[in-house]
Coordinates of C-alpha atoms in Angstrom, one line a residue:
M1 CA -3.2 -27.4 26.9
D2 CA -4.3 -29.9 24.2
V3 CA -1.9 -30.8 21.3
L4 CA -3.6 -28.6 18.7
S5 CA -3.5 -25.6 21.1
E6 CA 0.2 -26.3 21.6
L7 CA 0.8 -26.1 17.9
L8 CA -1.3 -23.0 17.3
D9 CA 0.1 -21.1 20.4
G10 CA 2.6 -18.5 19.5
V11 CA 1.3 -17.7 16.0
R12 CA 1.8 -13.9 15.8
A13 CA 2.2 -11.8 12.6
R14 CA 4.7 -9.0 12.8
G15 CA 4.4 -6.6 9.9
A16 CA 2.7 -9.1 7.6
L17 CA 2.5 -8.3 3.9
F18 CA -0.9 -7.9 2.3
R19 CA -2.1 -7.7 -1.3
R20 CA -5.4 -6.9 -3.0
T21 CA -5.4 -7.5 -6.7
V22 CA -8.2 -7.1 -9.3
M23 CA -7.7 -9.2 -12.5
D24 CA -9.4 -9.9 -15.9
Q25 CA -9.0 -13.2 -17.7
P26 CA -6.7 -14.6 -18.6
W27 CA -4.5 -13.9 -15.6
S28 CA -1.7 -15.6 -13.7
M29 CA 0.6 -14.4 -10.9
G30 CA 3.7 -16.1 -9.7
F31 CA 4.6 -15.7 -6.0
A32 CA 8.2 -15.9 -4.9
S33 CA 8.0 -14.0 -1.7
G34 CA 9.6 -16.7 0.4
S35 CA 6.9 -16.5 3.1
P36 CA 6.7 -19.5 5.4
L37 CA 2.9 -19.2 5.4
T38 CA 0.3 -17.3 3.2
L39 CA -3.4 -17.0 3.4
A40 CA -5.4 -16.3 0.3
T41 CA -9.0 -15.9 -0.6
M42 CA -10.9 -15.1 -3.8
L43 CA -13.4 -12.3 -2.9
R44 CA -14.7 -12.6 -6.5
G45 CA -14.2 -15.3 -9.1
R46 CA -12.3 -18.6 -9.0
A47 CA -8.7 -19.4 -9.1
W48 CA -6.2 -22.3 -9.1
I49 CA -3.2 -22.5 -6.8
V50 CA -0.4 -24.3 -8.5
P51 CA 2.4 -25.4 -6.1
A52 CA 5.9 -26.0 -7.4
D53 CA 5.9 -29.7 -6.7
D54 CA 2.2 -30.7 -6.2
E55 CA -1.1 -30.8 -8.0
P56 CA -3.2 -27.6 -8.7
V57 CA -5.8 -26.8 -6.1
S58 CA -9.1 -25.1 -7.0
V59 CA -10.2 -22.1 -4.8
G60 CA -13.7 -20.7 -5.2
A61 CA -15.1 -17.3 -4.1
G62 CA -15.0 -17.1 -0.3
D63 CA -12.8 -20.1 0.2
I64 CA -9.7 -19.7 2.4
A65 CA -6.4 -21.2 1.2
V66 CA -3.3 -21.7 3.3
I67 CA 0.0 -22.1 1.4
R68 CA 2.9 -23.5 3.3
G69 CA 6.6 -23.1 2.6
R70 CA 9.0 -20.8 0.7
A71 CA 8.8 -22.6 -2.6
P72 CA 7.4 -20.5 -5.5
Y73 CA 3.8 -21.0 -6.5
T74 CA 1.3 -19.6 -9.0
V75 CA -2.3 -18.3 -8.6
A76 CA -4.1 -18.3 -11.9
D77 CA -7.5 -18.4 -13.6
D78 CA -6.3 -21.7 -15.1
P79 CA -3.4 -24.0 -14.3
A80 CA -2.2 -23.7 -17.9
T81 CA -2.0 -19.9 -17.9
P82 CA 1.6 -18.9 -17.7
P83 CA 2.6 -16.2 -15.0
Q84 CA 2.2 -12.7 -16.4
V85 CA 4.0 -11.2 -13.4
V86 CA 6.1 -12.6 -10.5
I87 CA 5.6 -11.1 -7.0
D88 CA 8.4 -11.1 -4.5
S89 CA 8.6 -9.6 -1.0
T90 CA 9.5 -6.1 -2.3
E91 CA 6.5 -6.0 -4.6
Y92 CA 4.0 -7.8 -2.5
C93 CA 2.4 -4.8 -1.0
L94 CA 1.8 -2.4 -3.9
R95 CA 1.4 1.2 -2.8
G96 CA -0.8 3.8 -4.3
P97 CA 0.3 7.4 -5.3
A98 CA 0.0 8.5 -1.7
G99 CA 1.9 5.6 -0.3
G100 CA -1.2 4.2 1.3
E101 CA -3.5 1.4 0.0
P102 CA -2.5 -1.1 -2.7
D103 CA -3.2 0.5 -6.1
S104 CA -5.1 -2.0 -8.3
S105 CA -6.7 0.5 -10.6
D106 CA -4.3 -0.3 -13.5
L107 CA -5.7 -3.9 -13.4
G108 CA -9.3 -2.8 -13.8
P109 CA -11.5 -2.2 -10.8
D110 CA -14.3 -4.2 -12.3
G111 CA -12.2 -7.3 -13.2
S112 CA -13.7 -10.7 -13.1
A113 CA -11.4 -11.8 -10.2
L114 CA -10.5 -10.2 -6.9
L115 CA -7.7 -11.8 -4.8
L116 CA -6.9 -10.9 -1.2
S117 CA -3.8 -12.4 0.4
G118 CA -1.7 -12.0 3.5
A119 CA 1.8 -13.4 4.0
Y120 CA 3.8 -13.9 7.2
T121 CA 7.3 -12.5 6.8
G122 CA 9.5 -14.7 9.0
R123 CA 9.9 -18.1 10.5
R124 CA 9.7 -16.6 14.0
E125 CA 6.0 -15.9 13.5
I126 CA 5.2 -19.6 12.9
S127 CA 6.7 -22.5 14.7
E128 CA 8.3 -25.4 12.7
R129 CA 6.1 -27.7 14.7
L130 CA 3.0 -26.2 13.1
L131 CA 4.6 -26.0 9.6
H132 CA 5.5 -29.7 9.7
A133 CA 1.9 -30.5 10.5
L134 CA 0.4 -28.9 7.4
P135 CA 0.3 -29.9 3.7
E136 CA 1.7 -27.6 1.1
V137 CA -1.8 -26.2 0.3
L138 CA -5.0 -26.6 2.2
V139 CA -8.4 -25.1 1.6
V140 CA -11.4 -24.5 3.8
R141 CA -14.5 -24.0 1.7
S142 CA -16.6 -20.8 2.0
A143 CA -19.5 -22.6 3.8
H144 CA -17.2 -23.1 6.8
V145 CA -15.4 -19.7 6.8
R146 CA -16.0 -17.3 9.6
L147 CA -17.4 -14.4 7.5
P148 CA -17.1 -11.7 10.2
L149 CA -13.3 -12.2 10.3
L150 CA -13.1 -12.0 6.5
D151 CA -15.4 -8.9 6.4
L152 CA -13.2 -7.2 9.0
M153 CA -10.0 -8.0 7.0
V154 CA -11.6 -6.5 3.8
E155 CA -12.6 -3.4 5.7
E156 CA -9.1 -3.0 7.1
M157 CA -7.6 -3.5 3.6
I158 CA -9.6 -0.6 2.1
G159 CA -9.3 1.7 5.2
D160 CA -6.6 4.1 6.3
S161 CA -7.2 4.3 10.0
P162 CA -4.3 4.7 12.5
G163 CA -2.9 1.4 13.7
R164 CA -4.1 -0.5 10.6
Q165 CA -0.9 -2.6 10.3
V166 CA -1.4 -4.0 13.9
M167 CA -5.1 -4.6 13.2
R168 CA -4.3 -6.4 9.9
D169 CA -1.6 -8.5 11.7
R170 CA -4.1 -9.6 14.4
L171 CA -6.9 -10.3 12.0
L172 CA -4.5 -12.4 9.9
D173 CA -3.6 -14.4 13.0
L174 CA -7.3 -14.9 13.9
M175 CA -8.1 -16.0 10.3
L176 CA -5.2 -18.5 10.3
L177 CA -6.2 -20.0 13.7
S178 CA -9.9 -20.2 12.7
T179 CA -9.0 -21.7 9.3
L180 CA -6.6 -24.3 10.7
R181 CA -8.9 -25.4 13.5
T182 CA -11.7 -25.9 11.0
W183 CA -9.4 -27.8 8.6
F184 CA -8.1 -30.1 11.3
D185 CA -11.7 -30.9 12.4
Q186 CA -12.8 -31.6 8.8
S187 CA -9.7 -33.4 7.6
E188 CA -9.0 -36.3 9.9
A189 CA -8.1 -38.5 6.9
H190 CA -5.3 -36.0 6.0
A191 CA -4.3 -34.7 9.5
H192 CA -1.4 -36.1 11.4
A193 CA -2.0 -39.3 13.3
W194 CA -1.6 -37.5 16.7
Y195 CA -4.7 -35.4 15.8
R196 CA -6.7 -38.5 15.0
A197 CA -5.4 -40.0 18.3
M198 CA -7.2 -37.4 20.3
D199 CA -10.4 -39.5 20.0
D200 CA -8.7 -42.1 22.2
P201 CA -8.9 -40.7 25.8
A202 CA -5.9 -42.6 27.1
V203 CA -3.6 -41.8 24.2
S204 CA -4.8 -38.2 24.2
H205 CA -4.0 -37.9 27.9
A206 CA -0.5 -39.4 27.2
L207 CA 0.1 -36.9 24.5
R208 CA -0.9 -34.0 26.8
L209 CA 1.4 -35.3 29.5
L210 CA 4.4 -35.4 27.0
H211 CA 3.6 -32.0 25.7
A212 CA 3.1 -30.4 29.1
D213 CA 6.5 -31.5 30.4
P214 CA 8.8 -32.8 27.6
A215 CA 11.8 -32.5 29.9
H216 CA 10.5 -35.0 32.4
P217 CA 12.4 -38.3 32.3
W218 CA 9.5 -40.2 30.8
T219 CA 9.4 -43.9 30.4
V220 CA 6.6 -46.0 29.0
A221 CA 6.0 -47.3 32.5
N222 CA 5.5 -43.9 34.2
L223 CA 3.5 -42.6 31.2
A224 CA 1.2 -45.6 31.4
A225 CA 0.8 -45.0 35.2
G226 CA -0.5 -41.5 34.4
T227 CA -3.1 -42.9 32.0
G228 CA -4.3 -45.8 34.1
L229 CA -3.3 -48.4 31.5
S230 CA -0.7 -51.1 31.7
R231 CA 2.7 -50.5 30.1
A232 CA 1.9 -52.9 27.3
A233 CA -1.6 -51.6 26.7
L234 CA -0.5 -48.0 26.4
A235 CA 2.4 -48.9 24.1
R236 CA 0.1 -50.9 21.9
R237 CA -2.7 -48.3 21.7
F238 CA -0.3 -45.3 21.4
T239 CA 1.6 -46.9 18.5
A240 CA -1.6 -47.9 16.7
Q241 CA -3.1 -44.5 17.0
V242 CA -0.1 -42.2 16.6
G243 CA 1.9 -44.4 14.2
E244 CA 5.0 -44.6 16.4
P245 CA 5.9 -45.7 20.0
P246 CA 5.6 -43.2 22.8
M247 CA 9.4 -42.7 23.3
T248 CA 10.0 -42.3 19.6
Y249 CA 7.2 -39.6 19.5
L250 CA 8.7 -37.9 22.5
T251 CA 12.2 -37.7 20.9
S252 CA 10.7 -36.1 17.7
W253 CA 8.7 -33.6 19.8
R254 CA 11.8 -32.7 21.9
I255 CA 13.8 -32.1 18.7
D256 CA 11.1 -30.0 17.2
L257 CA 11.0 -27.9 20.4
A258 CA 14.7 -27.5 20.3
A259 CA 14.7 -26.5 16.7
D260 CA 12.2 -23.7 17.4
L261 CA 14.2 -22.5 20.5
L262 CA 17.4 -22.5 18.5
R263 CA 15.8 -20.3 15.9
E264 CA 13.8 -18.1 18.2
T265 CA 16.2 -17.5 21.1
D266 CA 19.8 -16.8 21.9
A267 CA 19.9 -19.4 24.6
T268 CA 22.9 -21.7 24.6
V269 CA 22.6 -25.2 23.1
G270 CA 23.3 -26.6 26.6
S271 CA 20.4 -24.7 28.2
I272 CA 18.1 -25.7 25.4
A273 CA 19.1 -29.3 25.8
R274 CA 18.1 -29.3 29.4
K275 CA 14.9 -27.5 28.7
V276 CA 13.7 -30.2 26.3
G277 CA 14.9 -33.2 28.3
Y278 CA 18.6 -33.9 27.5
A279 CA 21.3 -33.9 30.2
N280 CA 23.8 -32.0 28.1
T281 CA 24.7 -30.6 24.7
F282 CA 26.1 -33.9 23.5
G283 CA 22.9 -35.7 24.1
L284 CA 20.8 -33.2 22.2
S285 CA 23.4 -33.0 19.4
V286 CA 23.4 -36.7 18.8
A287 CA 19.6 -36.9 18.7
F288 CA 19.3 -33.7 16.6
K289 CA 21.8 -34.9 14.0
R290 CA 20.1 -38.3 13.8
L291 CA 16.7 -36.8 13.1
R292 CA 17.6 -33.6 11.2
G293 CA 20.9 -34.5 9.5
I294 CA 22.6 -31.4 11.0
T295 CA 23.8 -30.3 14.4
P296 CA 22.0 -27.8 16.5
T297 CA 24.6 -25.2 15.8
E298 CA 24.3 -25.8 12.1
H299 CA 20.5 -25.4 12.4
R300 CA 20.9 -22.1 14.2
A301 CA 23.4 -20.8 11.7
A302 CA 21.1 -21.7 8.8
A303 CA 18.2 -19.9 10.5
H304 CA 20.2 -16.8 11.3
P305 CA 23.0 -16.2 8.7
L306 CA 25.9 -14.2 10.1
S307 CA 25.7 -11.9 7.1
G308 CA 23.0 -10.8 4.7
P309 CA 20.3 -8.1 4.8
G310 CA 17.1 -8.4 6.7
R311 CA 13.9 -6.8 5.5
D312 CA 15.2 -3.4 6.5
G313 CA 18.4 -3.9 4.4
R314 CA 20.7 -4.1 7.5
A315 CA 22.9 -7.0 8.3
R316 CA 21.4 -9.3 10.9
R317 CA 23.1 -11.0 13.8
P318 CA 22.0 -14.4 15.0
G319 CA 19.0 -14.0 17.3
H320 CA 18.6 -10.3 16.4
S321 CA 15.3 -8.9 15.3
P322 CA 15.2 -5.4 13.8
A323 CA 13.2 -2.9 15.9
R324 CA 9.9 -1.8 14.5

């Protein structure tokens, strides 16, 4: 499996939230849903996405935008237009009188702008490894968007067929995967160094070896043997292409894997340590604290608070996902 496939593998929406909104100028909506990842497209008109701590990004009709992170952001006709409404997770999916489709009639069905967005609801749907590889906002322009997918999403948004939530979830996944693959292909100047390194056959092969078996007791010498290069040649080319030495990259990758396993499973810290290449809990804890500033146990506790309601209003235990 190549490195990009490794990042994209496991993306799976579960009960994603969707919103279709018609607007007349001037308009501006603040989003505070706390979603780890949101896709948005203007089906009609133009918009600006204004992140909390970054420059506004223009989005034209048919463009697909991906917004990363839980920080609030604004979508507006102009960056200077103040938010007229703030949307959180409870208001994201507006319901019509029958409890079915989003009701936008009060906003004017013939408005100058039509926004369609879909938001993932939890970190378990998207790995931290993928989130760390993305900017706060990225845009794929309409000329490169897979129109059949977008057309299917629009059709599902206005339909009322059985199984529509599952269809919407899977279509959101496909749109995200297609959009990200296109963006990585077009954005080598902005993509992570490991992606640009895929053009170097030896370094790309070394990356695949590390990703395929992170728990292996790798050294630069045995990694070099697998690529057909000398130890010094691999170390030099890997560092030049990826931006850090092979063993430093491996440590970061192991900690990223451990962070996802701590969040996504109930496995013990010791078993996770062995799974990602550490002999015991102590070894993982030292490396985790050095890179993340907290211990594995603290990371798991932050991801799964012992108290506090989930989306269904019930208290959630660590590692517990409410039944759907």
